[in-house]
Tab-separated table of C-alpha atoms and ligand atoms in Angstrom:
chain	number	residue	atom	x	y	z
A	22	ASN	CA	-10.186	-3.681	17.373
A	23	THR	CA	-7.462	-4.535	14.899
A	24	LEU	CA	-6.972	-8.269	14.857
A	25	ILE	CA	-4.200	-8.628	12.327
A	26	SER	CA	-1.687	-6.142	11.047
A	27	LEU	CA	0.660	-6.814	8.140
A	28	ASN	CA	3.326	-4.199	7.468
A	29	ASN	CA	5.352	-4.387	4.289
A	30	ILE	CA	5.285	-8.166	4.136
A	31	ALA	CA	7.437	-9.918	1.565
A	32	LYS	CA	7.865	-13.589	0.794
A	33	VAL	CA	10.706	-14.765	-1.383
A	34	TYR	CA	11.135	-18.420	-2.295
A	35	ARG	CA	14.801	-19.080	-2.933
A	36	GLY	CA	15.702	-21.953	-5.235
A	37	GLN	CA	19.179	-22.891	-6.423
A	38	ASN	CA	19.295	-20.359	-9.230
A	39	VAL	CA	15.969	-18.578	-8.935
A	40	GLU	CA	14.257	-16.263	-6.540
A	41	THR	CA	10.501	-16.014	-6.702
A	42	TYR	CA	8.904	-12.988	-5.090
A	43	ALA	CA	5.594	-14.565	-4.134
A	44	LEU	CA	4.576	-11.452	-2.127
A	45	LYS	CA	5.855	-7.861	-2.116
A	46	ASN	CA	4.922	-4.776	-0.058
A	47	ILE	CA	1.831	-6.303	1.484
A	48	SER	CA	0.345	-3.966	4.109
A	49	LEU	CA	-3.067	-4.797	5.431
A	50	ASN	CA	-5.128	-4.503	8.586
A	51	ILE	CA	-7.852	-6.985	9.396
A	52	ASN	CA	-10.377	-5.908	12.012
A	53	GLN	CA	-12.762	-8.024	14.017
A	54	GLY	CA	-15.875	-8.743	11.981
A	55	ASP	CA	-14.215	-8.167	8.606
A	56	TYR	CA	-15.089	-10.319	5.627
A	57	ILE	CA	-12.289	-10.146	3.088
A	58	CYS	CA	-12.067	-11.874	-0.230
A	59	ILE	CA	-8.658	-12.279	-1.869
A	60	SER	CA	-8.712	-12.927	-5.582
A	61	GLY	CA	-6.339	-12.859	-8.527
A	62	PRO	CA	-4.942	-15.152	-11.198
A	63	SER	CA	-3.133	-18.411	-10.501
A	64	GLY	CA	0.357	-17.769	-9.118
A	65	CYS	CA	-0.400	-14.245	-7.816
A	66	GLY	CA	0.335	-15.212	-4.198
A	67	LYS	CA	-3.071	-16.062	-2.713
A	68	SER	CA	-2.021	-19.371	-1.131
A	69	THR	CA	1.190	-17.842	0.140
A	70	LEU	CA	-0.679	-14.960	1.793
A	71	LEU	CA	-3.160	-17.330	3.415
A	72	SER	CA	-0.382	-19.578	4.737
A	73	LEU	CA	1.454	-16.573	6.213
A	74	LEU	CA	-1.741	-15.333	7.848
A	75	GLY	CA	-2.265	-18.842	9.252
A	76	LEU	CA	1.281	-19.017	10.663
A	77	LEU	CA	1.951	-22.056	8.506
A	78	ASP	CA	4.923	-20.248	7.003
A	79	SER	CA	6.920	-17.108	7.840
A	80	PRO	CA	7.474	-13.991	5.758
A	81	THR	CA	10.985	-13.166	4.554
A	82	GLY	CA	10.414	-9.471	5.221
A	83	GLY	CA	8.080	-7.133	7.077
A	84	ASP	CA	6.050	-7.448	10.259
A	85	TYR	CA	3.063	-9.560	11.133
A	86	PHE	CA	1.147	-8.773	14.320
A	87	ILE	CA	-1.779	-10.773	15.680
A	88	LYS	CA	-3.538	-8.892	18.486
A	89	ASP	CA	-0.398	-6.793	18.969
A	90	VAL	CA	1.848	-9.852	19.289
A	91	ASP	CA	4.824	-9.595	16.934
A	92	THR	CA	4.866	-13.087	15.411
A	93	LYS	CA	8.569	-12.711	14.556
A	94	THR	CA	9.432	-12.914	18.246
A	95	LEU	CA	7.798	-16.324	18.697
A	96	ASP	CA	9.443	-19.725	18.414
A	97	MET	CA	7.685	-22.583	16.583
A	98	ASP	CA	5.866	-23.797	19.696
A	99	LYS	CA	4.566	-20.340	20.524
A	100	GLN	CA	3.488	-19.855	16.924
A	101	ALA	CA	1.590	-23.151	17.048
A	102	GLU	CA	-0.061	-22.023	20.266
A	103	LEU	CA	-1.114	-18.740	18.674
A	104	ARG	CA	-2.363	-20.613	15.600
A	105	ASN	CA	-4.474	-22.988	17.701
A	106	LEU	CA	-5.874	-20.089	19.666
A	107	HIS	CA	-6.720	-17.670	16.868
A	108	ILE	CA	-6.915	-19.401	13.491
A	109	GLY	CA	-9.522	-21.688	11.963
A	110	PHE	CA	-8.732	-23.200	8.553
A	111	ILE	CA	-11.167	-24.279	5.876
A	112	PHE	CA	-9.773	-25.921	2.737
A	113	GLN	CA	-11.071	-26.771	-0.688
A	114	SER	CA	-10.545	-30.467	0.023
A	115	PHE	CA	-12.280	-30.660	3.461
A	116	ASN	CA	-9.327	-32.637	4.928
A	117	LEU	CA	-11.561	-34.808	7.097
A	118	ILE	CA	-10.301	-38.152	8.427
A	119	ASP	CA	-12.412	-40.954	6.954
A	120	GLU	CA	-11.781	-43.386	9.815
A	121	LEU	CA	-13.140	-40.976	12.433
A	122	SER	CA	-16.768	-40.067	13.083
A	123	VAL	CA	-17.955	-36.552	12.364
A	124	PHE	CA	-17.903	-35.886	16.104
A	125	ASP	CA	-14.295	-37.072	16.477
A	126	ASN	CA	-13.167	-35.091	13.415
A	127	VAL	CA	-14.490	-31.900	14.968
A	128	ALA	CA	-13.080	-32.810	18.387
A	129	LEU	CA	-9.588	-33.688	17.140
A	130	PRO	CA	-7.976	-30.202	17.090
A	131	LEU	CA	-9.401	-29.475	20.535
A	132	THR	CA	-7.514	-32.432	21.987
A	133	TYR	CA	-4.238	-30.642	21.143
A	134	ARG	CA	-5.121	-27.506	23.069
A	135	GLU	CA	-2.717	-26.083	25.646
A	136	PRO	CA	-3.778	-25.933	28.423
A	137	ALA	CA	-5.696	-29.184	27.870
A	138	MET	CA	-9.478	-28.955	27.612
A	139	SER	CA	-11.612	-31.255	29.761
A	140	GLN	CA	-13.628	-33.975	28.019
A	141	ASN	CA	-16.836	-32.172	29.010
A	142	ASP	CA	-15.670	-28.887	27.528
A	143	ILE	CA	-14.631	-30.643	24.315
A	144	GLU	CA	-18.002	-32.352	24.000
A	145	ALA	CA	-19.852	-29.107	24.600
A	146	ALA	CA	-17.741	-27.221	22.044
A	147	VAL	CA	-18.200	-29.947	19.405
A	148	LYS	CA	-21.942	-30.090	19.971
A	149	GLN	CA	-22.264	-26.320	19.710
A	150	ALA	CA	-20.175	-26.187	16.524
A	151	LEU	CA	-22.156	-28.994	14.863
A	152	ASP	CA	-25.398	-27.238	15.792
A	153	GLU	CA	-24.085	-24.024	14.284
A	154	VAL	CA	-23.688	-25.734	10.898
A	155	GLU	CA	-26.901	-27.753	11.385
A	156	MET	CA	-25.116	-31.089	11.351
A	157	GLY	CA	-25.782	-32.223	14.925
A	158	HIS	CA	-27.859	-35.137	13.657
A	159	ARG	CA	-24.857	-36.510	11.725
A	160	ALA	CA	-22.399	-36.634	14.645
A	161	GLN	CA	-21.947	-40.419	14.484
A	162	HIS	CA	-21.694	-40.664	10.702
A	163	LYS	CA	-18.401	-41.124	8.876
A	164	PRO	CA	-17.399	-38.389	6.421
A	165	ASN	CA	-17.822	-40.682	3.383
A	166	GLN	CA	-21.485	-41.162	4.289
A	167	LEU	CA	-22.088	-37.453	3.670
A	168	SER	CA	-22.380	-35.262	0.587
A	169	GLY	CA	-19.546	-32.892	-0.325
A	170	GLY	CA	-21.542	-29.932	0.949
A	171	GLN	CA	-22.183	-31.679	4.250
A	172	GLN	CA	-18.497	-32.587	4.542
A	173	GLN	CA	-17.550	-28.966	4.055
A	174	ARG	CA	-20.018	-27.976	6.791
A	175	ILE	CA	-18.285	-30.481	9.107
A	176	ALA	CA	-14.934	-28.898	8.188
A	177	ILE	CA	-16.419	-25.498	9.044
A	178	ALA	CA	-17.642	-26.880	12.378
A	179	ARG	CA	-14.130	-28.194	13.070
A	180	ALA	CA	-12.752	-24.712	12.442
A	181	LEU	CA	-15.438	-23.059	14.598
A	182	ALA	CA	-15.113	-25.444	17.542
A	183	GLY	CA	-11.882	-23.785	18.648
A	184	LYS	CA	-13.636	-20.386	18.719
A	185	PRO	CA	-11.020	-18.831	16.438
A	186	SER	CA	-10.520	-15.096	16.028
A	187	ILE	CA	-10.456	-15.527	12.270
A	188	LEU	CA	-11.440	-18.130	9.688
A	189	LEU	CA	-8.968	-18.564	6.810
A	190	VAL	CA	-10.864	-20.081	3.940
A	191	ASP	CA	-9.211	-21.417	0.768
A	192	GLU	CA	-11.506	-22.013	-2.220
A	193	PRO	CA	-14.315	-23.401	-0.044
A	194	THR	CA	-16.536	-24.244	-3.002
A	195	GLY	CA	-13.839	-25.606	-5.324
A	196	ASN	CA	-14.968	-29.223	-4.929
A	197	LEU	CA	-18.700	-28.531	-4.749
A	198	ASP	CA	-21.478	-28.290	-7.302
A	199	SER	CA	-23.307	-24.969	-7.404
A	200	LYS	CA	-26.132	-26.025	-5.080
A	201	ASN	CA	-23.768	-27.226	-2.345
A	202	GLY	CA	-21.437	-24.307	-3.046
A	203	ASP	CA	-24.260	-21.836	-2.541
A	204	ALA	CA	-25.224	-23.497	0.749
A	205	VAL	CA	-21.647	-23.337	2.051
A	206	MET	CA	-21.314	-19.679	1.036
A	207	ASP	CA	-24.659	-18.867	2.675
A	208	LEU	CA	-23.333	-20.439	5.861
A	209	LEU	CA	-20.115	-18.371	5.731
A	210	ASP	CA	-22.167	-15.193	5.131
A	211	GLU	CA	-24.314	-16.033	8.113
A	212	LEU	CA	-21.305	-16.720	10.348
A	213	ASN	CA	-19.855	-13.340	9.390
A	214	LYS	CA	-23.160	-11.606	10.182
A	215	LYS	CA	-22.958	-13.192	13.637
A	216	GLY	CA	-19.481	-11.698	14.075
A	217	THR	CA	-16.974	-14.224	12.736
A	218	THR	CA	-14.015	-12.622	10.961
A	219	ILE	CA	-13.373	-14.249	7.589
A	220	CYS	CA	-10.523	-14.043	5.101
A	221	MET	CA	-11.293	-16.101	2.018
A	222	VAL	CA	-9.497	-16.942	-1.206
A	223	THR	CA	-11.707	-17.650	-4.174
A	224	HIS	CA	-11.554	-17.172	-7.900
A	225	ASP	CA	-15.290	-17.711	-8.190
A	226	LEU	CA	-16.606	-14.236	-8.941
A	227	ARG	CA	-20.167	-15.166	-7.995
A	228	TYR	CA	-18.978	-15.638	-4.428
A	229	ALA	CA	-16.188	-13.070	-4.222
A	230	GLY	CA	-18.734	-10.256	-4.478
A	231	ARG	CA	-20.441	-11.296	-1.266
A	232	ALA	CA	-17.485	-10.322	0.907
A	233	LYS	CA	-17.467	-6.796	2.340
A	234	THR	CA	-13.866	-6.171	1.308
A	235	GLN	CA	-12.327	-7.108	-2.011
A	236	LEU	CA	-8.578	-7.468	-2.197
A	237	LYS	CA	-7.003	-8.190	-5.571
A	238	LEU	CA	-3.463	-9.502	-5.997
A	239	LEU	CA	-1.314	-9.503	-9.105
A	240	ASP	CA	2.282	-10.765	-9.196
A	241	GLY	CA	2.471	-10.747	-5.401
A	242	GLU	CA	1.217	-7.191	-4.893
A	243	ILE	CA	-2.085	-5.688	-3.834
A	244	ILE	CA	-3.452	-3.966	-6.935
A	245	SER	CA	-6.828	-3.016	-5.512
A	246	TYR	CA	-8.621	-2.864	-2.219
A	247	SER	CA	-12.229	-1.861	-1.914
A	248	GLU	CA	-14.802	-1.938	0.808
A	249	ALA	CA	-18.410	-2.231	-0.208
A	250	ARG	CA	-20.874	-2.067	2.605
A	251	GLN	CA	-23.901	-4.104	1.741
A	252	VAL	CA	-27.362	-2.547	1.562
A	253	SER	CA	-28.517	-4.727	4.439
A	254	ASP	CA	-25.730	-3.299	6.640
A	255	HIS	CA	-26.949	0.244	6.032
A	256	LEU	CA	-30.480	-0.732	6.944
A	257	ALA	CA	-29.461	-2.661	10.061
B	421	ADP	P1	-1.734	-18.631	-5.926
B	421	ADP	O1	-2.224	-19.273	-4.690
B	421	ADP	O2	-2.294	-17.269	-6.152
B	421	ADP	O3	-1.881	-19.505	-7.128
B	421	ADP	P2	0.890	-19.052	-4.773
B	421	ADP	O4	0.898	-18.326	-3.490
B	421	ADP	O5	0.674	-20.538	-4.730
B	421	ADP	O6	-0.168	-18.380	-5.754
B	421	ADP	O7	2.261	-18.788	-5.532
B	421	ADP	C1	2.807	-17.487	-5.734
B	421	ADP	C2	4.147	-17.630	-6.450
B	421	ADP	O8	5.094	-18.240	-5.586
B	421	ADP	C3	4.066	-18.495	-7.681
B	421	ADP	O9	4.994	-17.976	-8.604
B	421	ADP	C4	4.509	-19.854	-7.184
B	421	ADP	O10	5.052	-20.623	-8.216
B	421	ADP	C5	5.534	-19.473	-6.142
B	421	ADP	N1	5.615	-20.447	-5.036
B	421	ADP	C6	4.619	-20.775	-4.181
B	421	ADP	N2	5.025	-21.658	-3.270
B	421	ADP	C7	6.338	-21.913	-3.577
B	421	ADP	C8	7.338	-22.742	-3.008
B	421	ADP	N3	7.094	-23.517	-1.926
B	421	ADP	N4	8.564	-22.742	-3.565
B	421	ADP	C9	8.837	-21.981	-4.652
B	421	ADP	N5	7.951	-21.171	-5.235
B	421	ADP	C10	6.710	-21.123	-4.702
B	422	ADP	P1	-3.815	-22.786	-5.648
B	422	ADP	O1	-4.519	-23.973	-6.284
B	422	ADP	O2	-4.393	-22.366	-4.346
B	422	ADP	O3	-3.543	-21.666	-6.584
B	422	ADP	P2	-1.177	-23.736	-6.123
B	422	ADP	O4	-1.538	-24.925	-6.927
B	422	ADP	O5	-0.632	-22.513	-6.782
B	422	ADP	O6	-2.414	-23.349	-5.194
B	422	ADP	O7	-0.137	-24.129	-5.002
B	422	ADP	C1	-0.483	-24.976	-3.934
B	422	ADP	C2	0.737	-25.039	-3.009
B	422	ADP	O8	1.824	-25.600	-3.713
B	422	ADP	C3	1.196	-23.638	-2.582
B	422	ADP	O9	0.653	-23.247	-1.342
B	422	ADP	C4	2.693	-23.775	-2.478
B	422	ADP	O10	3.136	-24.066	-1.176
B	422	ADP	C5	3.022	-24.931	-3.388
B	422	ADP	N1	3.663	-24.399	-4.626
B	422	ADP	C6	3.105	-23.608	-5.573
B	422	ADP	N2	3.988	-23.287	-6.528
B	422	ADP	C7	5.131	-23.899	-6.189
B	422	ADP	C8	6.422	-23.957	-6.782
B	422	ADP	N3	6.733	-23.302	-7.896
B	422	ADP	N4	7.366	-24.679	-6.156
B	422	ADP	C9	7.075	-25.344	-5.044
B	422	ADP	N5	5.884	-25.318	-4.418
B	422	ADP	C10	4.922	-24.616	-4.998
């Protein structure tokens, strides 16, 4: 059950006089249920890798398959379709729309689905996602009436509502104090235990260690990859 397969991926940014190899020789399989943490110093290629995985940008070399679909063969519309179907994004800065209620923020991406979802299906999916992050009672609030930790839980609900194959998570605790950060990480851990595939970028070592797989980048290359099964997994 390989979800994502990267073979020899490269990403070169070409400027007028400079070429920056943001990624080189990246080969990686992500299976359903994986929980991967990508870490490394600033500039090592973490954001670039996450944006390639999320089909927000294309590699300049190599192959990227999602569920055996070669993403190179897809035009922009098809890529967007695949992104909507498979990918849920969670950002450091929540990216919620202040003018919309919590409910409407979570519903918004679902309204762009092809084929269109019925209003009933959208409402059911939003309700389920808000319940999953224990924010059902805040559905009619506006984001600025909530704490940072609560806003991040809404952003997680928005990502979950589309029932993505994988969550791509960029520095989820970067704007949170340690109490709210811990709560958000506990929620991500719990979602993974229930089967959600997660690929996260963080430089916070307290949280990186919780992921089952540690992937370290340096200068655009994978310098280490280790899988540590947690004690609780062995007992389960
Ligand atoms: P990280 O997220 O680990 O800080 P990035 O993926 O943002 O690293 O960047 C990797 C390298 O690619 C860096 O040298 C960065 O300056 C460069 N880079 C990233 N995005 C661009 C871009 N749009 N144009 C030119 N260079 C870029
Ligand atoms: P992070 O805080 O995740 O390390 P960065 O601050 O390195 O992210 O970069 C954020 C975004 O800015 C990157 O995803 C990339 O698209 C863009 N970027 C980074 N470096 C450059 C650069 N040298 N030139 C143009 N865009 C860049």
